[in-house]
Short mmCIF file of C-alpha atoms in Angstrom, two decimals:
data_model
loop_
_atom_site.label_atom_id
_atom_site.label_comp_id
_atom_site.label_asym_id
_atom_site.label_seq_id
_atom_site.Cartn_x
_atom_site.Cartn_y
_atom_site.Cartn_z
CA UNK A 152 -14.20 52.79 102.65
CA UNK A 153 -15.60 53.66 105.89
CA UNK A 154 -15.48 57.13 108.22
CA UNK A 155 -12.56 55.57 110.16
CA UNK A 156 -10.20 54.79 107.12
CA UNK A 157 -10.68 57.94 105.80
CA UNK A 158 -9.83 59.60 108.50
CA UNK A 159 -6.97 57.39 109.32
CA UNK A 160 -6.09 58.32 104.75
CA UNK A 161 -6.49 62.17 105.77
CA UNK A 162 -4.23 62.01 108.88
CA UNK A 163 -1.38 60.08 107.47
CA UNK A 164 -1.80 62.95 104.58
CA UNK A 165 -1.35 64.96 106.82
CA UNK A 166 2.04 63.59 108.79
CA UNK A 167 3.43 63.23 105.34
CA UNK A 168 3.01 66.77 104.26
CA UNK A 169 3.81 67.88 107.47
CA UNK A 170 7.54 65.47 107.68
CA UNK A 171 8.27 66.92 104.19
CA UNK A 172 7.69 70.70 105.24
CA UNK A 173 9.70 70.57 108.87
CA UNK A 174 12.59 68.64 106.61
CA UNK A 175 12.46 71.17 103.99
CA UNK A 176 12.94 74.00 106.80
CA UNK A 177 15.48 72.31 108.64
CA UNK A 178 17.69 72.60 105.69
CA UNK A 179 17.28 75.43 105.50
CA UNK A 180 17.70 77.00 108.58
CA UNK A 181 20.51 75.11 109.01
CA UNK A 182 22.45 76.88 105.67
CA UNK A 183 25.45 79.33 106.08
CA UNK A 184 23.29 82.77 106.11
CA UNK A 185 25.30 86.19 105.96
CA UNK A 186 28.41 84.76 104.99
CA UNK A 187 30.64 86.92 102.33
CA UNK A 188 31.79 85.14 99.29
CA UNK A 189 35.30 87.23 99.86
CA UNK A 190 36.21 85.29 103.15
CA UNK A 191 36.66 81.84 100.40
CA UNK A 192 38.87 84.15 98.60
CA UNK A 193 42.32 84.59 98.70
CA UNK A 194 44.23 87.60 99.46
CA UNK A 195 48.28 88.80 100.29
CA UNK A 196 47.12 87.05 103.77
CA UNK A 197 45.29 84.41 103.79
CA UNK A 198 45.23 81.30 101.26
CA UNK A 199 42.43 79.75 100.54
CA UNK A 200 41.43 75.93 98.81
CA UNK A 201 37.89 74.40 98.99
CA UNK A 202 37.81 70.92 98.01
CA UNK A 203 35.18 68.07 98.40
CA UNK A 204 37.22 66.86 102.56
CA UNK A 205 37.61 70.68 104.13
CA UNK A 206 37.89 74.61 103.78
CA UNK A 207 41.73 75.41 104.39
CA UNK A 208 42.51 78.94 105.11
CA UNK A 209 46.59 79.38 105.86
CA UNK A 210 48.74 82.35 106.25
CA UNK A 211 50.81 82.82 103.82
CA UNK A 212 53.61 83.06 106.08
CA UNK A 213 54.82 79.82 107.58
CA UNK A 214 52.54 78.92 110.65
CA UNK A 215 53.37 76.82 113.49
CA UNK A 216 49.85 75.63 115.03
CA UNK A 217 47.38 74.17 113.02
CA UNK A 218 43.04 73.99 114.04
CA UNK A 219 40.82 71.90 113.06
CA UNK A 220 37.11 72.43 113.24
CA UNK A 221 33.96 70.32 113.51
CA UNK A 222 30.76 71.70 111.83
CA UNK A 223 27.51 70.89 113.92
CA UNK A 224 25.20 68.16 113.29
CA UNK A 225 23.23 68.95 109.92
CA UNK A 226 25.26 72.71 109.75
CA UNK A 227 26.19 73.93 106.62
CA UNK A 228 30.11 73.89 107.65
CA UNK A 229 30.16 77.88 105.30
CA UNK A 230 28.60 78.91 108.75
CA UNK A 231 31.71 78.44 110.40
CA UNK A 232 33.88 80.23 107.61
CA UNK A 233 33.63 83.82 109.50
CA UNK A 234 35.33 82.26 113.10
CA UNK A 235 37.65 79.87 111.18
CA UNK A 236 39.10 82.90 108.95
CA UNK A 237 39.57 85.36 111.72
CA UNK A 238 41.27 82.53 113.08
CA UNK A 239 43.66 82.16 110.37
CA UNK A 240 44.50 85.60 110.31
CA UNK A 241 45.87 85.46 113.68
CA UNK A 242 49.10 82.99 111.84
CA UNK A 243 46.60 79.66 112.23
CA UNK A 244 46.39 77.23 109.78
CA UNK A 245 42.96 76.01 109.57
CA UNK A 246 41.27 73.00 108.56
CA UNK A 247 37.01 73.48 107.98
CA UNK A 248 35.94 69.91 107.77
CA UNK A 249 33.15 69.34 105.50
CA UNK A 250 31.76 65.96 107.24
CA UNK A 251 30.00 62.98 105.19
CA UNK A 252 26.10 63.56 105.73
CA UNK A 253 26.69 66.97 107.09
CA UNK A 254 27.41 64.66 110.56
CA UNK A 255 30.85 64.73 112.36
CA UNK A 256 29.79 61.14 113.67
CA UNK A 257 30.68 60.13 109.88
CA UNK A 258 33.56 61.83 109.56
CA UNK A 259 35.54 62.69 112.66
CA UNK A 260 38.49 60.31 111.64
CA UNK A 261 39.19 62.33 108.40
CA UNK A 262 41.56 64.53 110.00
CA UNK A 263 44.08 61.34 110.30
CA UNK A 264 42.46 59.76 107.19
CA UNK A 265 43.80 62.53 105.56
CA UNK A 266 47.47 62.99 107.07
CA UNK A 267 46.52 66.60 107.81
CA UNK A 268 47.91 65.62 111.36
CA UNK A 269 51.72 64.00 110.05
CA UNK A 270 53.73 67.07 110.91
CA UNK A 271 55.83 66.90 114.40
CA UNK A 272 56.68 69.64 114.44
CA UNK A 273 53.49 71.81 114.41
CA UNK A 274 50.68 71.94 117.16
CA UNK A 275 47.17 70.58 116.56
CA UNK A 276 44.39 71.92 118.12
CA UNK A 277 41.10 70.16 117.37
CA UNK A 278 37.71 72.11 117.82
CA UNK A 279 34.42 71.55 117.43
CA UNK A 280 31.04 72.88 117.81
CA UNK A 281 27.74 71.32 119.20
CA UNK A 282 28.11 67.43 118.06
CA UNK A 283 31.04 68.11 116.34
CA UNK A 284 32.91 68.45 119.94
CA UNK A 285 31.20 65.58 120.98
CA UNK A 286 33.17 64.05 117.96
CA UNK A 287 36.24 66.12 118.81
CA UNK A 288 36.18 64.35 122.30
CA UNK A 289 35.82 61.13 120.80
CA UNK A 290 39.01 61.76 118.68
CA UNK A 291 41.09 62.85 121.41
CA UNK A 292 39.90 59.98 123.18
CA UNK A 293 41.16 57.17 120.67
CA UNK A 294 44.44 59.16 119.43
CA UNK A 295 45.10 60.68 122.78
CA UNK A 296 48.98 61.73 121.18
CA UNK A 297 48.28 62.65 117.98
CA UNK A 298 46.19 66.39 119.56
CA UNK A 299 47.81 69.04 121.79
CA UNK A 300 44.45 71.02 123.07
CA UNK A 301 41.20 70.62 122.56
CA UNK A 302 38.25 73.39 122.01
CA UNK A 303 34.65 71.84 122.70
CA UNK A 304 32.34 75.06 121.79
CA UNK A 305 28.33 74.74 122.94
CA UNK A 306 27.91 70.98 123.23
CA UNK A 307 27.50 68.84 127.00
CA UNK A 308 29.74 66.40 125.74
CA UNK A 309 32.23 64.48 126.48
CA UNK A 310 28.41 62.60 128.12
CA UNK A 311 29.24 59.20 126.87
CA UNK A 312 33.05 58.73 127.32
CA UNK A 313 35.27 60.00 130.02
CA UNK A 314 38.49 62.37 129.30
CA UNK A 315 39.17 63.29 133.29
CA UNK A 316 42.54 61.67 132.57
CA UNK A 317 43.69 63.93 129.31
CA UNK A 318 46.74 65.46 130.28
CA UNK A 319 46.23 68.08 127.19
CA UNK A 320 44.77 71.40 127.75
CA UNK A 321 40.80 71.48 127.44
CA UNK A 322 38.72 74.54 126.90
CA UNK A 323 34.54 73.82 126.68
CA UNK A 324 33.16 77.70 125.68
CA UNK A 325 29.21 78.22 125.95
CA UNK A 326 26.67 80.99 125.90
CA UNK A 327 24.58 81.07 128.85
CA UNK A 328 21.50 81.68 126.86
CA UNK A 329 22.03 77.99 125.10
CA UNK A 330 19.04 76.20 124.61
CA UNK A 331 20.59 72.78 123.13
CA UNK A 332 23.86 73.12 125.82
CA UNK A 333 22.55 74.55 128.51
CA UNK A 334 24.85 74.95 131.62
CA UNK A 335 23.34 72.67 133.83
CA UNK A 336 23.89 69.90 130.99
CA UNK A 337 27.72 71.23 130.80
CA UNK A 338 28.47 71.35 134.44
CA UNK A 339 26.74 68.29 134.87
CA UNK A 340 29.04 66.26 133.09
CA UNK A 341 32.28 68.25 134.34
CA UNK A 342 33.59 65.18 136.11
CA UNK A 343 34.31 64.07 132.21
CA UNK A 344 37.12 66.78 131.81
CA UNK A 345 40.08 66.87 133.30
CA UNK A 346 39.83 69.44 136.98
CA UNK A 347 42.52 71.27 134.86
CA UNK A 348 39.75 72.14 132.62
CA UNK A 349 38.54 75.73 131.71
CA UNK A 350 35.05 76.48 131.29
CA UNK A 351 34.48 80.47 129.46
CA UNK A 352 30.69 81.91 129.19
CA UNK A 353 29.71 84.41 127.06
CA UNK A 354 26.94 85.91 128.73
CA UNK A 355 24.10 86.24 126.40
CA UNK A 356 25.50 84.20 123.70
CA UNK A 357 22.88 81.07 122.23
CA UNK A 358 23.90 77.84 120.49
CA UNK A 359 23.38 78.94 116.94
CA UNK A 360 24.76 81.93 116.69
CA UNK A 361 28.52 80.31 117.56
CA UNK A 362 28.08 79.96 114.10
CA UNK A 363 26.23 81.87 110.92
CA UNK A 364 23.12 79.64 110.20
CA UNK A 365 19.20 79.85 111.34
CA UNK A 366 17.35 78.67 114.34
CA UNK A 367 18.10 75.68 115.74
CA UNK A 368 15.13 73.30 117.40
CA UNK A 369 15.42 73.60 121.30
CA UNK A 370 17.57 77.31 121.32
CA UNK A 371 16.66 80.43 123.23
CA UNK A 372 16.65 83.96 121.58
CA UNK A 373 20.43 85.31 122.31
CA UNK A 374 20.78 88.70 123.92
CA UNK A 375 23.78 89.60 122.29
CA UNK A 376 24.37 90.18 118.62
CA UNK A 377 25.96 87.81 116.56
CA UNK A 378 28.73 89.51 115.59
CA UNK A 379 29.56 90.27 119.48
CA UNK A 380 29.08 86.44 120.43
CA UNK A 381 31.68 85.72 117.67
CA UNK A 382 34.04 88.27 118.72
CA UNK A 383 34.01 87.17 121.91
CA UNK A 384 34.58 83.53 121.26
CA UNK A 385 37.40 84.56 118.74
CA UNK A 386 39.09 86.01 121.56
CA UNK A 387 38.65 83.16 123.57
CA UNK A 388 40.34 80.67 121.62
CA UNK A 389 43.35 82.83 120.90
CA UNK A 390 43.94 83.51 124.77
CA UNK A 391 43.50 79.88 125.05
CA UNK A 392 45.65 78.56 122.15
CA UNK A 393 48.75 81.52 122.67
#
């Protein structure tokens, strides 16, 4: 074997080892981190089920709106367990979808798959975060009756499809320290949306911390805690959805 093989050996050694590590790490910084074991229990509140399609958390008194939520691409979906109970404790029903592959592209039918959407009498709100509104768009876009207002929280999207005609309420939420959404990519695409639209900025906020996981790849540092981003989108969505 000469000098130039075994070079050529070393390198793709190298790549290899390399691929494994940055796979092994993106698993793990995209796992639910900081998230209590007692928000997956149930209390005089709140019910709780886990089962292999979604997290439900419902009030134990009868509620009249229903959310559903879209996990990020490759997010642990227990990273959105904090937002999605404090949700649910303001009378929400609320459906955590656990998509196929971790990726809502997969899975964003299972809502209607399901039947989690047969009740006329209730009002669906569909939400999603990162791809997962991407995927929320998408669904609004092919079942334009079946969803009454849609969340899309830290994604561009809707890029690829157009929803300027939706006569539902939209609400598209980002942090204006959002490396993967950043504003420029949101307003960019704002002729998507309808001009009825609202578009809320938490100042300070990033893309992963709308959610309780690790870095993501292409994200700036956040200026603002966590816990205060995730207030602050909580009260977003409730002005929006009451």
């Amino acid at each position: 074997m000469n000098n130039k093989n075994k070079i050529l050996k070393i390198l793709k050694r190298i790549w290899f080892t390399c691929a494994i590590l940055f796979t092994i790490w993106l698993f793990y910084s995209y796992q639910s981190h900081g998230v209590s074991k007692t928000l997956l229990e149930s209390n005089a509140e709140i019910s709780v089920k886990d089962n292999e399609n979604y997290f439900l958390f419902e009030p134990k008194q009868t509620a009249d709106k229903v959310l559903i939520f879209y996990p990020g691409a490759m997010v642990d979906p227990k990273a959105y367990v904090p937002l999605c109970r404090k949700i649910s404790e303001n009378g929400i029903k609320v459906y955590l979808i656990k998509m196929p592959w971790r990726l809502a592209s997969n899975g964003y039918e299972l809502p209607k798959q399901l039947g989690l959407l047969s009740d006329k009498n209730k009002t669906y709100i569909l939400a999603g975060h990162s791809q997962g509104g991407k995927m929320a768009g998408q669904f609004v876009k092919e079942n334009p009756d079946l969803i009454d207002k849609l969340i899309l929280i830290g994604t561009t999207h809707p890029r690829d499809i157009s929803l300027a005609k939706s006569t539902i309420p939209i609400l598209k939420i980002y942090g204006s320290n959002d490396g993967v959404a950043d504003e420029k990519s949101i307003f960019r695409n704002k002729a998507k949306l309808p001009v009825t639209a609202k578009f809320v900025e938490i100042k300070g906020g990033n893309h992963a911390q709308f959610g309780y996981y690790g870095f993501q790849l292409g994200d700036n540092s956040a200026t603002i805690s966590r816990e205060q981003q995730q207030v602050e989108t909580l009260k977003i969505i409730m002005e929006f959805i009451n």
